[in-house]
Every structure is written in C-alpha cells, then in structure tokens.
Amino acid sequence: MNSDMESCIKIVKELKRKGTINAYVLTGAGISRASNIPTFRGEDGLWEKYNFEEVATIDAWLKNPTKIWTFYAEGIDLILNAKPNPAHESITKLQDHGFCKYIITQNIDSLHQKAGSKDVLEIHGNITRIRCMKCNEKQIYTEPPKEIPPMCKCGGMLRPDVVLFNEQLPHELINKAFDIAKKADLVFIVGTSAEVVPAATLPYISKKNGAKIIIFNKEKTEHVQIADCFIAGKCEESLPKFLNMLLNQ
Ligand code: APR
C-alpha cells in the first residue's frame, strides 16, 4: 500500500488513460468535521457523549420521544446552519472533471448537495427530512421543530427520515449502492471508520471486482487492508491538495 500523493495521482491517471473512470466516493462523518459537525466515534465523537441505544434506536424513540427529539432537534439546528468545507468542494470538482460519478454517503447533513455535487446516495437518510410514523408523509425542515415532539396533522408522531440502529436501509437505495460498488473501477473512501455495515462492505465488493481503493482519513481504518493508497491527514486539507495535483500535473 502506498501512502503518498504521487502514487495516488498515478493510479487515477492510469485509469483515466484507459477510458472513462467509473468511480464512486464513500463518505462518512469525518468529511463534515471541518463543518463543525461531530463524528460518532473517537474523541469528541457523539457516541462517547451519548449512549446510542438511548437515542438512536426505534425502541428509544417509542419509550421517550421528547428526550430523543431534543437530541435530534439540536442536530437539525446544527446541520441547517452548517456549510460545506473544502473536502466537499473538492469532491464536487472531482465529479465535474469526470474523476467520479457517484457519492455514497453515510452522512445525513446534505453538505455534498450544498457543495453542488450530483448523484448523491444518502444511504442513512437525511436529518432535515421528516416523516410521519403513521401516514408516512414526508416534509423538509428549514428550521428546527418548534414543538417537541412534533406531531403530524394526522395525529401521528413525526421522526427524522434517518436510518436508526437495527433498522433496514432503504431497499432501492442500498441495491443501487451495491450495483455501483460492483461496477466501479475506483473507490475513494473519505472520513469513515468502516465500522458500520452494509456501508463498510461496499469497498470490499469493489475490490473483489478489481477496483483500486484510495483512502483519505485522519487515521488508519479496517479498509487499509484492501487499499492501494492511504493518505493520512485531515481530508479538508488533503483532498484539495490531491485535486490540485491531479488537475495541474
Ligand atoms: N479528515 C479525515 N478523516 C477524519 C477527520 C478529518 N478531518 N475527522 C475524523 N476523521 C475520520 C476518523 O478517523 C474516523 O475514521 O472520520 C471517521 C469518522 O468515523 P465515525 O465517527 O465512525 O463516522 P462514520 O464512519 O460516518 O460512522 C458510520 O455509524 O453511528 C453510525 O449512522 C452513523 O452514519 C454513521 C455510521
């Protein structure tokens, strides 16, 4: 496994020379850290501060909706005010220049879309989209809910349209993600701990089908086992550098 930018550029340019690159980016919470959104694991991670079983499972929702909604309302406020950072912007430029097609994100913060990226698969949902637990109607929040817990006009309780622990991922979306993973010849993995399935399995599927794997992360994760290149450091610094070298060398 290489750990320098030059090797990374070489891999991408070689694929480009052979024809169109069929790449996707898999992102996790680390890419939004510089936009002031906390990660889940590691120091300052949300799961250090909160027990996920008490705030991120369906049982917890049903047991104490007011407590859980207070937690999520804070998250909605944070995310509505967050702006994309240079890592999100670099990915948009990678897409614009034909170096990647899809973004498969575990993030629920819309920052890829705010940075102008297209074809974003939000496999864990989106916190600003809410849905009724009774009639299933969906809405988009442009500000945090005023009443907690917020209720639908049908009388059902509203919940953010995110995937909680032990819940199934949306079928169509995850099938599409698996299909993209199978067909890819290049995968960029950015800011994810590789601890949550099925998202973490996608790069293994791609590798098995011959794809090259490039990781941008502050630290090594399980995915380094299959990586062709690992670029250590903050992705809001390394991705713009990588993009600049790729476009100007
Ligand atoms: N640049 C690059 N990598 C970073 C940065 C940064 N500035 N800051 C943190 N990281 C890395 C960490 O080293 C870690 O590997 O980002 C990763 C964040 O890992 P997690 O907090 O586990 O986030 P994620 O991988 O997205 O979690 C997956 O777990 O709890 C669930 O549903 C939740 O979608 C989430 C899923």
Coordinates of C-alpha atoms and ligand atoms in Angstrom, one line a residue:
M1 CA 0.0 0.0 0.0
N2 CA 1.3 3.5 -0.9
S3 CA 0.9 6.5 1.3
D4 CA 2.0 9.4 -0.9
M5 CA 0.0 11.7 -3.1
E6 CA 2.1 10.9 -6.2
S7 CA 1.1 7.2 -6.2
C8 CA -2.5 8.2 -5.7
I9 CA -2.4 10.5 -8.8
K10 CA -0.7 7.8 -10.8
I11 CA -3.5 5.3 -10.1
V12 CA -6.2 7.8 -11.1
K13 CA -4.3 9.0 -14.2
E14 CA -3.7 5.4 -15.4
L15 CA -7.4 4.6 -15.1
K16 CA -8.3 7.8 -16.9
R17 CA -5.9 7.0 -19.8
K18 CA -7.6 3.6 -20.3
G19 CA -11.0 5.4 -20.7
T20 CA -13.9 6.8 -18.6
I21 CA -13.4 6.3 -14.9
N22 CA -16.2 4.5 -13.2
A23 CA -15.6 5.7 -9.6
Y24 CA -17.6 6.5 -6.5
V25 CA -16.7 8.2 -3.3
L26 CA -17.8 6.7 0.0
T27 CA -18.0 9.3 2.7
G28 CA -18.6 9.3 6.5
A29 CA -18.7 11.8 9.3
G30 CA -15.0 12.7 9.1
I31 CA -15.7 14.8 5.9
S32 CA -18.1 17.0 7.8
R33 CA -15.9 17.5 10.9
A34 CA -14.4 20.7 9.5
S35 CA -18.0 22.0 9.0
N36 CA -18.4 21.7 12.8
I37 CA -20.5 18.5 12.8
P38 CA -19.2 16.0 15.3
T39 CA -18.2 12.5 14.3
F40 CA -19.7 9.4 16.0
R41 CA -16.6 7.6 17.2
G42 CA -13.2 8.7 18.6
E43 CA -12.5 11.6 20.9
D44 CA -15.4 14.2 20.8
G45 CA -17.5 11.6 19.0
L46 CA -21.2 11.6 19.7
W47 CA -21.2 8.0 20.9
E48 CA -18.7 9.0 23.6
K49 CA -21.2 11.5 24.9
Y50 CA -24.4 9.7 24.3
N51 CA -25.4 6.0 24.5
F52 CA -26.6 5.3 21.0
E53 CA -29.1 2.7 22.4
E54 CA -30.8 5.6 24.3
V55 CA -31.0 8.0 21.3
A56 CA -30.7 6.1 18.1
T57 CA -32.9 3.1 18.2
I58 CA -36.6 2.7 17.4
D59 CA -37.3 1.4 21.0
A60 CA -35.7 4.5 22.4
W61 CA -38.0 6.7 20.2
L62 CA -41.1 4.9 21.3
K63 CA -40.1 5.0 25.0
N64 CA -39.2 8.6 25.3
P65 CA -39.9 10.7 22.2
T66 CA -39.4 14.1 24.0
K67 CA -35.9 13.2 25.1
I68 CA -34.9 11.8 21.7
W69 CA -36.5 14.7 19.9
T70 CA -34.5 17.2 22.0
F71 CA -31.3 15.4 20.8
Y72 CA -32.3 15.4 17.2
A73 CA -33.6 19.0 17.2
E74 CA -30.2 20.1 18.2
G75 CA -28.7 18.1 15.4
I76 CA -31.2 19.6 12.9
D77 CA -30.3 23.1 14.0
L78 CA -26.5 22.4 13.7
I79 CA -26.9 20.9 10.3
L80 CA -29.2 23.6 8.9
N81 CA -26.5 26.1 9.8
A82 CA -23.5 24.1 8.5
K83 CA -21.7 24.9 5.3
P84 CA -19.7 22.6 3.1
N85 CA -15.9 22.7 3.6
P86 CA -13.0 22.3 1.1
A87 CA -13.3 18.5 1.2
H88 CA -16.9 18.5 0.0
E89 CA -16.0 21.2 -2.6
S90 CA -13.1 19.0 -3.9
I91 CA -15.4 16.1 -4.4
T92 CA -17.8 18.2 -6.4
K93 CA -14.8 19.3 -8.6
L94 CA -13.7 15.6 -9.0
Q95 CA -17.2 14.9 -10.2
D96 CA -17.2 17.9 -12.6
H97 CA -13.9 16.8 -14.1
G98 CA -15.1 13.2 -14.7
F99 CA -13.0 11.6 -12.0
C100 CA -16.0 10.2 -10.1
K101 CA -19.7 9.5 -10.8
Y102 CA -21.4 8.8 -7.6
I103 CA -21.2 9.8 -4.0
I104 CA -22.4 7.2 -1.5
T105 CA -22.7 8.9 1.9
Q106 CA -23.5 7.8 5.4
N107 CA -23.9 11.4 6.3
I108 CA -27.4 12.9 6.9
D109 CA -26.3 16.5 6.5
S110 CA -26.9 17.5 2.8
L111 CA -23.4 19.0 2.7
H112 CA -22.5 17.2 -0.6
Q113 CA -25.6 18.6 -2.2
K114 CA -24.9 22.1 -0.8
A115 CA -21.4 21.9 -2.3
G116 CA -23.1 21.3 -5.7
S117 CA -22.5 17.5 -6.0
K118 CA -24.9 15.4 -8.1
D119 CA -25.9 11.8 -7.8
V120 CA -25.6 11.6 -4.0
L121 CA -27.0 8.4 -2.4
E122 CA -27.8 9.2 1.2
I123 CA -28.0 5.6 2.4
H124 CA -28.6 6.6 6.1
G125 CA -31.3 9.2 5.2
N126 CA -31.4 12.9 5.9
I127 CA -32.0 14.6 9.2
T128 CA -33.8 17.6 7.8
R129 CA -36.3 15.4 6.1
I130 CA -39.0 14.2 8.5
R131 CA -41.7 11.6 8.1
C132 CA -44.9 10.7 9.9
M133 CA -44.7 7.3 11.7
K134 CA -48.4 6.8 11.0
C135 CA -49.2 8.2 7.5
N136 CA -45.6 8.2 6.2
E137 CA -46.0 11.7 4.7
K138 CA -42.6 13.4 4.3
Q139 CA -41.6 17.1 4.7
I140 CA -38.3 19.0 4.7
Y141 CA -37.5 21.1 7.7
T142 CA -36.0 24.6 7.0
E143 CA -35.9 25.3 10.8
P144 CA -35.9 23.1 13.9
P145 CA -39.3 22.0 15.1
K146 CA -41.0 24.5 17.5
E147 CA -42.9 21.8 19.4
I148 CA -41.3 18.7 20.8
P149 CA -42.2 16.1 19.9
P150 CA -43.6 17.4 16.6
M151 CA -46.8 15.8 15.5
C152 CA -48.3 15.3 12.0
K153 CA -51.7 16.7 11.1
C154 CA -53.0 13.1 11.0
G155 CA -52.1 12.7 14.7
G156 CA -49.0 10.5 14.2
M157 CA -45.6 11.3 15.6
L158 CA -43.0 12.8 13.2
R159 CA -39.4 11.5 13.1
P160 CA -36.4 12.4 11.1
D161 CA -36.1 10.3 8.0
V162 CA -32.8 8.7 9.1
V163 CA -31.9 5.0 9.5
L164 CA -31.7 4.1 13.2
F165 CA -29.7 1.2 14.6
N166 CA -31.2 -2.1 13.8
E167 CA -33.4 -0.6 11.0
Q168 CA -33.2 -1.7 7.4
L169 CA -31.6 0.7 4.9
P170 CA -34.0 1.9 2.1
H171 CA -34.1 -1.1 -0.3
E172 CA -33.8 0.7 -3.6
L173 CA -31.0 2.9 -2.4
I174 CA -28.8 0.2 -1.0
N175 CA -29.4 -2.0 -4.0
K176 CA -28.3 0.8 -6.2
A177 CA -25.2 1.3 -4.0
F178 CA -24.3 -2.4 -4.3
D179 CA -24.7 -2.1 -8.0
I180 CA -22.4 0.9 -8.2
A181 CA -19.9 -0.9 -6.0
K182 CA -19.8 -3.9 -8.2
K183 CA -19.2 -2.0 -11.4
A184 CA -16.7 0.5 -10.1
D185 CA -13.0 0.6 -11.1
L186 CA -12.0 3.2 -8.5
V187 CA -13.2 4.0 -5.0
F188 CA -12.3 7.0 -2.9
I189 CA -13.1 6.4 0.8
V190 CA -13.2 9.6 2.8
G191 CA -13.6 10.1 6.6
T192 CA -15.4 6.9 7.6
S193 CA -14.4 4.5 10.4
A194 CA -15.5 1.5 8.3
E195 CA -17.4 0.2 11.4
V196 CA -21.0 0.1 10.2
V197 CA -22.4 -2.4 7.7
P198 CA -23.6 -2.5 5.0
A199 CA -21.8 0.7 4.0
A200 CA -18.4 -0.6 5.1
T201 CA -18.8 -3.7 2.9
L202 CA -19.1 -1.7 -0.3
P203 CA -15.3 -1.2 -0.9
Y204 CA -14.7 -4.9 -0.3
I205 CA -17.2 -5.7 -3.1
S206 CA -15.5 -3.2 -5.4
K207 CA -12.0 -4.6 -4.6
K208 CA -13.2 -8.1 -5.3
N209 CA -14.3 -6.9 -8.7
G210 CA -11.0 -5.3 -9.5
A211 CA -11.3 -1.7 -8.3
K212 CA -8.5 0.4 -7.0
I213 CA -9.1 1.8 -3.5
I214 CA -7.8 5.2 -2.2
I215 CA -8.4 6.3 1.4
F216 CA -8.3 9.8 2.8
N217 CA -8.6 9.6 6.6
K218 CA -7.0 11.1 9.7
E219 CA -6.1 7.6 10.8
K220 CA -5.9 4.0 9.5
T221 CA -9.1 2.0 9.4
E222 CA -10.0 -1.6 8.6
H223 CA -10.3 -0.6 4.9
V224 CA -6.5 -0.1 4.7
Q225 CA -6.3 -3.9 4.3
I226 CA -7.6 -3.5 0.8
A227 CA -6.3 -0.1 0.0
D228 CA -3.9 0.7 -2.9
C229 CA -3.2 4.1 -1.3
F230 CA -3.8 5.6 2.1
I231 CA -3.5 9.4 2.5
A232 CA -3.2 10.3 6.2
G233 CA -4.5 13.6 7.5
K234 CA -7.5 15.9 7.5
C235 CA -9.4 15.4 4.3
E236 CA -10.3 19.2 4.2
E237 CA -6.5 19.6 3.6
S238 CA -5.5 16.5 1.7
L239 CA -8.4 16.4 -0.8
P240 CA -7.9 20.0 -2.2
K241 CA -4.1 19.2 -2.4
F242 CA -4.9 16.0 -4.3
L243 CA -7.3 17.7 -6.6
N244 CA -4.8 20.5 -7.4
M245 CA -2.1 18.0 -8.2
L246 CA -4.4 15.9 -10.3
L247 CA -5.6 18.8 -12.4
N248 CA -2.3 20.6 -12.8
Q249 CA 0.3 17.9 -13.2
Ligands
APR1 N1 -10.5 14.2 7.9 C1 -10.4 12.9 7.6 N2 -10.9 11.9 8.4 C2 -11.4 12.3 9.6 C3 -11.5 13.7 10.0 C4 -10.9 14.7 9.1 N3 -11.0 16.0 9.4 N4 -12.0 13.7 11.2 C5 -12.3 12.5 11.6 N5 -12.0 11.6 10.6 C6 -12.2 10.2 10.5 C7 -11.9 9.4 11.8 O1 -10.6 9.0 11.8 C8 -12.9 8.2 11.6 O2 -12.3 7.2 10.8 O3 -13.6 10.0 10.2 C9 -14.0 8.8 10.7 C10 -15.3 9.0 11.5 O4 -15.8 7.8 11.9 P1 -17.3 7.6 12.6 O5 -17.5 8.7 13.6 O6 -17.4 6.2 13.0 O7 -18.3 8.0 11.4 P2 -18.9 7.1 10.2 O8 -17.9 6.2 9.7 O9 -19.6 8.1 9.3 O10 -20.0 6.3 11.0 C11 -20.8 5.4 10.3 O11 -22.1 5.0 12.2 O12 -23.2 5.7 14.1 C12 -23.4 5.4 12.8 O13 -25.1 6.0 11.4 C13 -23.9 6.5 12.0 O14 -23.5 7.0 9.6 C14 -22.9 6.7 10.9 C15 -22.2 5.4 10.8

